[in-house]
PDB file of C-alpha atoms in Angstrom:
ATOM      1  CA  UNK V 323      24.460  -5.135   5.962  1.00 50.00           C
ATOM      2  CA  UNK V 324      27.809  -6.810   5.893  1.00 58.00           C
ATOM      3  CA  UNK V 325      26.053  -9.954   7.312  1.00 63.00           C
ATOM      4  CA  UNK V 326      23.655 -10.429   4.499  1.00 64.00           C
ATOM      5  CA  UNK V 327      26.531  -9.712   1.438  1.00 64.00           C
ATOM      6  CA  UNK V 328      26.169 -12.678  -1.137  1.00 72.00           C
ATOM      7  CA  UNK V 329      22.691 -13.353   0.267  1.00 78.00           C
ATOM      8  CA  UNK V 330      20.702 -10.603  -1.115  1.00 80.00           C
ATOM      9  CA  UNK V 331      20.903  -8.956  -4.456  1.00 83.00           C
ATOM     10  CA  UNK V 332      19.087  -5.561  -5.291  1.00 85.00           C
ATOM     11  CA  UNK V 333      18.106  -4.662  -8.512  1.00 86.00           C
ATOM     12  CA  UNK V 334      17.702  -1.144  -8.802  1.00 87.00           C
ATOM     13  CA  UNK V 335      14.873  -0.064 -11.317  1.00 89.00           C
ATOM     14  CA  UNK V 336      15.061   3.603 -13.340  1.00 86.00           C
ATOM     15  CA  UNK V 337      12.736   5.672 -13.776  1.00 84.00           C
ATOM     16  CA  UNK V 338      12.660   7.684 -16.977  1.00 84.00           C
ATOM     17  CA  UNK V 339      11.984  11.624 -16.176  1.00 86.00           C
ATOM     18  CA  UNK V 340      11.418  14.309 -19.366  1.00 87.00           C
ATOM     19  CA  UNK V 341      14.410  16.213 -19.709  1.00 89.00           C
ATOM     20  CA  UNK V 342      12.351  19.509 -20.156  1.00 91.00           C
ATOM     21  CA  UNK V 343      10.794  20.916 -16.885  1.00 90.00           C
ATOM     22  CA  UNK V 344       7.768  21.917 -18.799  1.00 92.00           C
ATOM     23  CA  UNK V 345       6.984  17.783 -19.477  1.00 92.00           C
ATOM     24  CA  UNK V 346       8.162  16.653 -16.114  1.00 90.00           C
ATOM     25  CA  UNK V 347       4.761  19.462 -14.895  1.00 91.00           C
ATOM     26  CA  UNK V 348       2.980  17.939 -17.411  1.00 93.00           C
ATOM     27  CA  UNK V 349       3.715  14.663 -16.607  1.00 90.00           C
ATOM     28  CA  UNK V 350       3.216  14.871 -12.506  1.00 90.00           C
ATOM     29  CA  UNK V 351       0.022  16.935 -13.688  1.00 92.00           C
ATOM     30  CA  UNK V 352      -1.130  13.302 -15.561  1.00 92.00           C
ATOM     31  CA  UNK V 353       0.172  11.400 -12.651  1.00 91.00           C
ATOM     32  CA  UNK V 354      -2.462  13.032 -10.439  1.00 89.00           C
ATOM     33  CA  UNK V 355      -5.203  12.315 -12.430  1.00 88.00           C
ATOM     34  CA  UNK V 356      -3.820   8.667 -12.759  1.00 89.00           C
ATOM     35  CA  UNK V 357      -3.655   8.420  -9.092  1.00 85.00           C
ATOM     36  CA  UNK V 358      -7.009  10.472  -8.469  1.00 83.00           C
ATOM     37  CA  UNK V 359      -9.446   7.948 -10.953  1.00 84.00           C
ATOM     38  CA  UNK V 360      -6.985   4.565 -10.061  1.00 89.00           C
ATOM     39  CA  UNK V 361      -5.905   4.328  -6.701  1.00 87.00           C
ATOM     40  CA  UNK V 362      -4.598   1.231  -6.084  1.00 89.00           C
ATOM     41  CA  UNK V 363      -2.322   1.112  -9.557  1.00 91.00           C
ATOM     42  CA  UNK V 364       0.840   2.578  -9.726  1.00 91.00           C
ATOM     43  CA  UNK V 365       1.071   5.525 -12.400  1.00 91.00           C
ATOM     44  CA  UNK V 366       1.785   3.885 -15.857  1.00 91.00           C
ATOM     45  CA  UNK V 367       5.631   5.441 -15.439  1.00 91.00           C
ATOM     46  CA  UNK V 368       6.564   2.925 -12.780  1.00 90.00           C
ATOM     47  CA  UNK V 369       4.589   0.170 -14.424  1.00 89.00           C
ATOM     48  CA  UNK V 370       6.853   0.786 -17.984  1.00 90.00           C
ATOM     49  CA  UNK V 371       9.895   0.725 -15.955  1.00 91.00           C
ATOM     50  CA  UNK V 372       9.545  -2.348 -14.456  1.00 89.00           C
ATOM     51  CA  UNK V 373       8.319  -4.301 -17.817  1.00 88.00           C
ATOM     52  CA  UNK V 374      11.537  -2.429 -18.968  1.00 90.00           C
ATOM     53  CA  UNK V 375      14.005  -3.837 -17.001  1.00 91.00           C
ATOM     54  CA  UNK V 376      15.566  -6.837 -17.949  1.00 91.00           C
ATOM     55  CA  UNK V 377      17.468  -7.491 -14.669  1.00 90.00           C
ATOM     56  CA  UNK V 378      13.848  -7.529 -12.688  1.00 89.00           C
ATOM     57  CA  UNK V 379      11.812  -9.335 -15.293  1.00 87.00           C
ATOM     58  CA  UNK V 380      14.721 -12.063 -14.895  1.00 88.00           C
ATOM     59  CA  UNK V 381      14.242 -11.793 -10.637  1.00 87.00           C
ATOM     60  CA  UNK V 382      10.699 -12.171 -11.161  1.00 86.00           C
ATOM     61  CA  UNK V 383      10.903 -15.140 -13.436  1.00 85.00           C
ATOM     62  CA  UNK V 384      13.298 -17.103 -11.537  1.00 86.00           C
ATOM     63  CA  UNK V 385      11.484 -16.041  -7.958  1.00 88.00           C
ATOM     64  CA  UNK V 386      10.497 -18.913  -5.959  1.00 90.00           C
ATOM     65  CA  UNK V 387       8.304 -16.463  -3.907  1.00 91.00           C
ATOM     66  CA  UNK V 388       7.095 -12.629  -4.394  1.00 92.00           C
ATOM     67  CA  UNK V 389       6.145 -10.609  -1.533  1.00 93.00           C
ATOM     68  CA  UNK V 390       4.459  -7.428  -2.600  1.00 93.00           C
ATOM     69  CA  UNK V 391       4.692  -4.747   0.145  1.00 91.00           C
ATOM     70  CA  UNK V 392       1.378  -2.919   0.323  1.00 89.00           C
ATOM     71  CA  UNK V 393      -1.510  -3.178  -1.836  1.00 90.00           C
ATOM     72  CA  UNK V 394      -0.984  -0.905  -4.561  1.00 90.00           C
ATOM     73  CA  UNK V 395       2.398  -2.893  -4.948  1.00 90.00           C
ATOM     74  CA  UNK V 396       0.416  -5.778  -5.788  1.00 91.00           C
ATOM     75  CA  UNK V 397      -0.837  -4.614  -9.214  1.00 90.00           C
ATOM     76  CA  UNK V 398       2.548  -4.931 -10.915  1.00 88.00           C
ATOM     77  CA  UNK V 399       2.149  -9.036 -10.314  1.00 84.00           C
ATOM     78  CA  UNK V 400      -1.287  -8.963 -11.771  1.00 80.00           C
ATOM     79  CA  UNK V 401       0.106  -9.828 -15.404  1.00 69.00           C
ATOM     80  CA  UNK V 402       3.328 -11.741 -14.807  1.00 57.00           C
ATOM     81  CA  UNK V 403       2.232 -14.884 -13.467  1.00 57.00           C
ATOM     82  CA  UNK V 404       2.307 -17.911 -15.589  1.00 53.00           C
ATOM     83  CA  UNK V 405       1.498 -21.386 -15.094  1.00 51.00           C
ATOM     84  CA  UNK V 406       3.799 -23.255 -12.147  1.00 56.00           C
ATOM     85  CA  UNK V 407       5.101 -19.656 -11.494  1.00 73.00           C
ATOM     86  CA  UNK V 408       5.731 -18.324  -7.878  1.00 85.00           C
ATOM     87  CA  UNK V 409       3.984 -17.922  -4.758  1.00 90.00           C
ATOM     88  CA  UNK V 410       2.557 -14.458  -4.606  1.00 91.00           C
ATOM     89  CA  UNK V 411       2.169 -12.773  -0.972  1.00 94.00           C
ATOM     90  CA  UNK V 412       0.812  -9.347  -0.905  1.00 94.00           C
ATOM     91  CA  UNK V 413       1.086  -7.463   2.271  1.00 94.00           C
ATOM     92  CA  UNK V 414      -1.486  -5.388   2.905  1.00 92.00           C
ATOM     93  CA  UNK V 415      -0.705  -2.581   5.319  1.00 88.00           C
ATOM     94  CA  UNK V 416      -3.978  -1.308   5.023  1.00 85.00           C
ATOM     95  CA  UNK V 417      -6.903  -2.084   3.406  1.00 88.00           C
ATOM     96  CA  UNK V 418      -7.309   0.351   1.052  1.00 87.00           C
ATOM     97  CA  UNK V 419     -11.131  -0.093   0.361  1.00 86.00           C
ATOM     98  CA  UNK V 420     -11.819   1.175   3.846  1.00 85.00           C
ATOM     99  CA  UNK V 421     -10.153   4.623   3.370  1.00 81.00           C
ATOM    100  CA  UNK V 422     -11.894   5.697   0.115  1.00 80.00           C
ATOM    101  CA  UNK V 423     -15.262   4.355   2.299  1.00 81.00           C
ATOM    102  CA  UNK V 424     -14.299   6.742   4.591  1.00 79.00           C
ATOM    103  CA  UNK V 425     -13.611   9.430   1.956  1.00 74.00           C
ATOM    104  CA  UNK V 426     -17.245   8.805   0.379  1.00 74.00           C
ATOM    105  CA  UNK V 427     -18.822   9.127   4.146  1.00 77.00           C
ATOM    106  CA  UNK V 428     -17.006  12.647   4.186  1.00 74.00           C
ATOM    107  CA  UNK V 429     -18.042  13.847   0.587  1.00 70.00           C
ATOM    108  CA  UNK V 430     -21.808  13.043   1.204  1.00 71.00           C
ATOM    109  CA  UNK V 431     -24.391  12.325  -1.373  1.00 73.00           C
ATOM    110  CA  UNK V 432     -25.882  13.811  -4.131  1.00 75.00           C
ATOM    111  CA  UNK V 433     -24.735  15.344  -7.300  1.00 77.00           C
ATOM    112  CA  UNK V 434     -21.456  17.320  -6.101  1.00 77.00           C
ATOM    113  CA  UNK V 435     -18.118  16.201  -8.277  1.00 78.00           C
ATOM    114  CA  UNK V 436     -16.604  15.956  -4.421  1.00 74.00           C
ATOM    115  CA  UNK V 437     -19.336  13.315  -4.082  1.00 79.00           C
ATOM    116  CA  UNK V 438     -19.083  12.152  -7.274  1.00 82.00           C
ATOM    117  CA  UNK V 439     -15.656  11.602  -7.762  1.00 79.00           C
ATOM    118  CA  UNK V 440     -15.654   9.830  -3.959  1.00 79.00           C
ATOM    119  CA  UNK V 441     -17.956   7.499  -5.399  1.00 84.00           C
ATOM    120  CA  UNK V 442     -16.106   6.616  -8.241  1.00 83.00           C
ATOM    121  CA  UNK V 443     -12.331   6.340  -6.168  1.00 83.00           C
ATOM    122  CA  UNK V 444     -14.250   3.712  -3.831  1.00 85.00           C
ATOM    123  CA  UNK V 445     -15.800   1.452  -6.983  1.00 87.00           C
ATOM    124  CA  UNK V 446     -12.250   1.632  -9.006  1.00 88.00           C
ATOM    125  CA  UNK V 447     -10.614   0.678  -5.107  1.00 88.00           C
ATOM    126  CA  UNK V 448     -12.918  -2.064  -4.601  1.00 91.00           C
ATOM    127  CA  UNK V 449     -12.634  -3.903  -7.997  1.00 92.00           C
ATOM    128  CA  UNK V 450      -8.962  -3.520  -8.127  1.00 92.00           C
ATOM    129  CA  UNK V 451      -8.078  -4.409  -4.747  1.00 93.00           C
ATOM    130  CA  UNK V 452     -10.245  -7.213  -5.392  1.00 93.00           C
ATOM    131  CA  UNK V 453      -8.108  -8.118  -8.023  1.00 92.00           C
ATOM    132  CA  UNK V 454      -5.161  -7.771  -6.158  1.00 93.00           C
ATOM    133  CA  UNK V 455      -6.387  -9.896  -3.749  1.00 93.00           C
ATOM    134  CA  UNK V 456      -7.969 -12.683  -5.698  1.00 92.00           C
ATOM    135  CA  UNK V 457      -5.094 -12.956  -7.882  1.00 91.00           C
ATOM    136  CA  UNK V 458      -2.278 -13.632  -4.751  1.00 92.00           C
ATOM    137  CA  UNK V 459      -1.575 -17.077  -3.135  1.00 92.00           C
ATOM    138  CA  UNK V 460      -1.905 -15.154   0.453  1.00 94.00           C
ATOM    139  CA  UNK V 461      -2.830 -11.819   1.623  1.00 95.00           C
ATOM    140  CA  UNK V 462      -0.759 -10.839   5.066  1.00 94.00           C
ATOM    141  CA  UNK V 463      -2.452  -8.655   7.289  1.00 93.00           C
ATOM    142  CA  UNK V 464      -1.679  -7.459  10.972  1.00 91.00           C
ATOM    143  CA  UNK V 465      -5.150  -7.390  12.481  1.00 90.00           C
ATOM    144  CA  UNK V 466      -7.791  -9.335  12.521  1.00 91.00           C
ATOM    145  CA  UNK V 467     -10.230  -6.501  11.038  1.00 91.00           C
ATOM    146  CA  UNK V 468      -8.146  -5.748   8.512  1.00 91.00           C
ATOM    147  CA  UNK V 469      -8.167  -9.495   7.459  1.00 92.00           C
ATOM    148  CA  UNK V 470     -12.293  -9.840   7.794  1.00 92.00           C
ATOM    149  CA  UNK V 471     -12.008  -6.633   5.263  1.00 91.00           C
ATOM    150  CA  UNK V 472      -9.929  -8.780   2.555  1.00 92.00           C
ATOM    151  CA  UNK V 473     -12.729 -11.246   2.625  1.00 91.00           C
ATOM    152  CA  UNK V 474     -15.494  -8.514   2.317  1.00 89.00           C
ATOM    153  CA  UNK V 475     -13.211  -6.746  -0.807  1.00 90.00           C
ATOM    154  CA  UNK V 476     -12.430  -9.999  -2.248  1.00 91.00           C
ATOM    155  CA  UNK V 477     -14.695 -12.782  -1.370  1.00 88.00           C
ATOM    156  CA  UNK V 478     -14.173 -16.213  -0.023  1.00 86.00           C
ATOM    157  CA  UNK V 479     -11.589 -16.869  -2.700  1.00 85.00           C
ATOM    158  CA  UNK V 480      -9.282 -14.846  -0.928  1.00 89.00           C
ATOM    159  CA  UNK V 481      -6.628 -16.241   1.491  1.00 92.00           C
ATOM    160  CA  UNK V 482      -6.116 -13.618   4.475  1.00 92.00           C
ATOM    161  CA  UNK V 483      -3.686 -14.270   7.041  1.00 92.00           C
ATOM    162  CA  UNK V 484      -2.841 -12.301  10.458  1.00 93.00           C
ATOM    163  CA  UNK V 485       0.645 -11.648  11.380  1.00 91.00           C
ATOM    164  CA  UNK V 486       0.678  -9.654  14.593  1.00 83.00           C
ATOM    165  CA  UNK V 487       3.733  -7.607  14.535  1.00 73.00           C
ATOM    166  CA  UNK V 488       5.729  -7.476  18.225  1.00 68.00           C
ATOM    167  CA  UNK V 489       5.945  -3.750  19.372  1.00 61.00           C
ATOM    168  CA  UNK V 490       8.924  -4.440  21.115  1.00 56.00           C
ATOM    169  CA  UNK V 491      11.016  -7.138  22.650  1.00 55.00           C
ATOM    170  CA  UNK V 492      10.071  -7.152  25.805  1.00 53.00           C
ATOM    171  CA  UNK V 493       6.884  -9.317  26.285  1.00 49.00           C
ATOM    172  CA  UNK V 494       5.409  -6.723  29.478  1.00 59.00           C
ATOM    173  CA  UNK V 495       5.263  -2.907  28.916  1.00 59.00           C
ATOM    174  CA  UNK V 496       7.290  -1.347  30.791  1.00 63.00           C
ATOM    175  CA  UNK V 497       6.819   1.324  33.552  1.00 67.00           C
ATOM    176  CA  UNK V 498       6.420   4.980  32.028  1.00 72.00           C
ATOM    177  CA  UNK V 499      10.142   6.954  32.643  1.00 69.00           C
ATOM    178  CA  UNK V 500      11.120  10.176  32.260  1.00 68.00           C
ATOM    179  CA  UNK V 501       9.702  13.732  32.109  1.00 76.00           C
ATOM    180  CA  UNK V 502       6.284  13.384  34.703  1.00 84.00           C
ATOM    181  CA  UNK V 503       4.924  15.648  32.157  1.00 88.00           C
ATOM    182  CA  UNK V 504       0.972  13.695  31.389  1.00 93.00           C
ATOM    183  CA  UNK V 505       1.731  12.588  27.925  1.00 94.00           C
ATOM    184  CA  UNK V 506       0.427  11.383  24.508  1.00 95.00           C
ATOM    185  CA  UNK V 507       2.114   9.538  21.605  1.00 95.00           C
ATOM    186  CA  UNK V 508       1.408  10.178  17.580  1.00 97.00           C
ATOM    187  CA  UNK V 509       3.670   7.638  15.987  1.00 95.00           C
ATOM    188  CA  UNK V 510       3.428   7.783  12.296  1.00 94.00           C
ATOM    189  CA  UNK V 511       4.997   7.693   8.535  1.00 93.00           C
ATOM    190  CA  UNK V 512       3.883  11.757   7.471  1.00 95.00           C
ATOM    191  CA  UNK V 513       4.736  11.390   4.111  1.00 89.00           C
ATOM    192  CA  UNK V 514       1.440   9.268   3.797  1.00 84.00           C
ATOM    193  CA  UNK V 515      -1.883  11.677   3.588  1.00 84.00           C
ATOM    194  CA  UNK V 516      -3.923   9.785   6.316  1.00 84.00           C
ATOM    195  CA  UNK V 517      -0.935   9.970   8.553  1.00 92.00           C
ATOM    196  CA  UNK V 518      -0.481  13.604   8.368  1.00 94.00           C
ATOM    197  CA  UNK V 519      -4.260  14.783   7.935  1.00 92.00           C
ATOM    198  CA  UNK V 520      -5.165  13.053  11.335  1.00 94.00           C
ATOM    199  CA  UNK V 521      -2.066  14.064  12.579  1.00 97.00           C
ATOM    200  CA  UNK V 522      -3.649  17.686  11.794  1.00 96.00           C
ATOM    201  CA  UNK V 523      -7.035  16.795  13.173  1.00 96.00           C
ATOM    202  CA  UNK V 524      -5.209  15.824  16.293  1.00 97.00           C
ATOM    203  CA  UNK V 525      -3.737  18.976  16.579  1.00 97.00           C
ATOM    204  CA  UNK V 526      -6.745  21.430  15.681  1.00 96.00           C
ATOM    205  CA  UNK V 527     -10.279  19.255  16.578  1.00 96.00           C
ATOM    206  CA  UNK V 528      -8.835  16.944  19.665  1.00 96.00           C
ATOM    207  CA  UNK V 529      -5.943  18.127  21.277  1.00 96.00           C
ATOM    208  CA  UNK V 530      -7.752  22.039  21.937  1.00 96.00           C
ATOM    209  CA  UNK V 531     -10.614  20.168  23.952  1.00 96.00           C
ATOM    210  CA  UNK V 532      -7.951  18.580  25.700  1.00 96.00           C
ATOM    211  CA  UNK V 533      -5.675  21.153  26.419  1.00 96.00           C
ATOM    212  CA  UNK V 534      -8.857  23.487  27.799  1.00 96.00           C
ATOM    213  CA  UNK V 535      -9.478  20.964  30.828  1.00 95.00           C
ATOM    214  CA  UNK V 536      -5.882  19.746  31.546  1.00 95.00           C
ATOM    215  CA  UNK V 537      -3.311  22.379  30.085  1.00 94.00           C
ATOM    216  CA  UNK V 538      -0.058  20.611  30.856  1.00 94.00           C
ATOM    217  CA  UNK V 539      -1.144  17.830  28.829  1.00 96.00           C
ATOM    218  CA  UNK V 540       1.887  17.282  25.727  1.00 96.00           C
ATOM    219  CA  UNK V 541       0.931  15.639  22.431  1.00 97.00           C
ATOM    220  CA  UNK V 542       4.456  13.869  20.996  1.00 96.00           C
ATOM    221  CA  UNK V 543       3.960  13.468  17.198  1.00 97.00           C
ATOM    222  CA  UNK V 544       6.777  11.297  16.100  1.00 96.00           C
ATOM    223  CA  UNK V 545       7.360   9.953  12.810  1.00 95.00           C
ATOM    224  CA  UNK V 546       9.458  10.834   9.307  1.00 95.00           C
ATOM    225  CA  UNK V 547       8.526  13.793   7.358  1.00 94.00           C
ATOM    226  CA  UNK V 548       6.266  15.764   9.507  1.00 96.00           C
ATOM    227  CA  UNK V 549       4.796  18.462   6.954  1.00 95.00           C
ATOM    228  CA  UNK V 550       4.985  22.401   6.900  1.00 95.00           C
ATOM    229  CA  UNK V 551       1.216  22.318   8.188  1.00 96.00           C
ATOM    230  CA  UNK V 552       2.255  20.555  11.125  1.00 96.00           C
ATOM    231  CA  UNK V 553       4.790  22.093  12.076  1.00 96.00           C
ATOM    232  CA  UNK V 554       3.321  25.641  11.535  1.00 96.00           C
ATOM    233  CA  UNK V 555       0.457  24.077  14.322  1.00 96.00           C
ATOM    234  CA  UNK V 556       2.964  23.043  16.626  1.00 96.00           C
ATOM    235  CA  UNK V 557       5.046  26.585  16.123  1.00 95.00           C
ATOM    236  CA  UNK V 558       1.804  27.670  17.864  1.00 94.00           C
ATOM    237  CA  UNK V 559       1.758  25.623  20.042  1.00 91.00           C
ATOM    238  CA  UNK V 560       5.422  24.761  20.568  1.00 86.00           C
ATOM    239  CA  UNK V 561       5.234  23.358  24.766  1.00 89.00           C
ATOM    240  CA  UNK V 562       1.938  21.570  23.546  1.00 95.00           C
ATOM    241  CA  UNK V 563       3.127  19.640  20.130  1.00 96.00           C
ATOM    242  CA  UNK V 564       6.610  18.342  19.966  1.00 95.00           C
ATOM    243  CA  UNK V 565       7.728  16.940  16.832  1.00 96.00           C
ATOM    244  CA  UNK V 566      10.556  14.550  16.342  1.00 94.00           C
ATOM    245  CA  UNK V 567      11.103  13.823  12.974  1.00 93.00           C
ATOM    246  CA  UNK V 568      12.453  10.164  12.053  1.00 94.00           C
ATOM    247  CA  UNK V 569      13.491   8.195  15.347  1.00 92.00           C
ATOM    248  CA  UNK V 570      16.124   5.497  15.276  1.00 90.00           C
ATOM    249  CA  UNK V 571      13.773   3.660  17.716  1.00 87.00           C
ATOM    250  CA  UNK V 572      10.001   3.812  19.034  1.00 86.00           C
ATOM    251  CA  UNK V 573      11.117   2.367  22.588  1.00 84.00           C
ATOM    252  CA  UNK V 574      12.279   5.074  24.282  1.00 86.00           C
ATOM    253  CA  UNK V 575       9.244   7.142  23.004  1.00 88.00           C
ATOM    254  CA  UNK V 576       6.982   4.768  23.561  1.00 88.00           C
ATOM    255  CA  UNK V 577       8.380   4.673  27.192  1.00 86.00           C
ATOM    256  CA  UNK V 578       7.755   8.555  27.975  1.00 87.00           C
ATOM    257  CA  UNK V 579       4.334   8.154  27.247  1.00 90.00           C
ATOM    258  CA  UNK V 580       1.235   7.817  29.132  1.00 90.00           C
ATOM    259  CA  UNK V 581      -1.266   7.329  26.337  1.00 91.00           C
TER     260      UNK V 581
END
């Protein structure tokens, strides 16, 4: 950090919470519903806050470039762009089109708000992503799948570019060390839903079938903010589903496994 003083500046943006608990219920009550019908945009709270600040509208007018990390990040640059402005790069960790697809595939058809509301998540996804998208002078990605989805959300228009991430430093993986025990690796962030409900699936629909041919198998779930579901599963289970919490570093987990 001390190596980067005078280079960087961070501008630290407020957000406004009701005193009263009663309104801050209310309010998360409307944020749901604001996240529920508009995926991709962040709730109107954090959009105010930025428009608010004077210290970030000045960052963002002076900007030579703006790199929006993920997506949904991406909609707060939709409106502040003018002409000769800067180079916008969104960074899109996922595609987010291709999880509410998903979604819709598990709701089914037919006349069911489940289905219903599925179908309407993965139209209000599509057209704002595609804004998103459209609007940016580049769209990172880290796979090349991920990139031929920008062009299916967004059309031709769009400017998708791979970036593969390194895993490591070393260029050859390494031989597998440690505890012989056969092993296999969750990594994951499990504050984010998709993280933690196929960490869940793992643990209840894959792992069992696993475990009932080859019971000294271990399933390592590592990652931040593993939730009370998973760890009440791996309380069952305790020899069967370790759980690390945050890691410093992935390489020496990634070494202990065999899968």
């Amino acid at each position: 950090a001390k190596s980067l003083a005078g280079l960087v500046d961070v501008v630290l943006v407020p957000e406004h919470l009701p005193h009263s608990p009663h309104a801050r219920r209310l309010l998360s009550a409307v944020e749901r519903q604001e996240q529920r019908l508009f995926p991709v945009r962040p709730v109107a709270r954090r959009r105010r806050a930025l428009t608010r600040s004077t210290a970030a509208r000045r960052a963002l007018a002076t900007a030579d470039a703006i790199e929006y990390q993920w997506t949904e990040s991406g909609w707060l640059g939709l409106r502040r762009r003018p002409a000769g402005s800067a180079l916008h790069v969104v960074v899109a960790h996922d595609v987010v089109w291709q999880n509410y697809a998903r979604f819709l595939s598990a709701a089914g058809t037919g006349w069911h708000p489940r289905a219903l509301l599925a179908r309407w998540r993965r139209a209000s996804v599509r057209r704002d992503e595609r804004r998103i998208y459209r609007h940016a002078d580049a769209v990172v990605s880290f796979s090349g799948k991920d990139a031929a989805l920008v062009g299916r959300v967004a059309g031709p228009s769009a400017r998708a570019v791979v970036v593969r991430p390194p895993l490591a430093d070393a260029s050859e993986i390494s031989p597998r060390t440690g505890d012989p025990t056969p092993t296999v690796l969750f990594v994951g962030a499990f504050d984010r839903s998709v993280n933690a409900e196929a960490a869940v699936w793992t643990m209840t629909d894959i792992a069992p079938r696993v475990l009932a041919e080859h019971p000294d198998v271990r399933f390592v779930f590592a990652g931040a903010r593993p939730t009370p579901e998973m760890r009440r599963l791996a309380s069952e289970r305790p020899g069967s589903f370790p759980i690390t919490g945050r890691v410093e570093s992935l390489e020496p987990v990634y070494a202990t496994a065999d899968a």
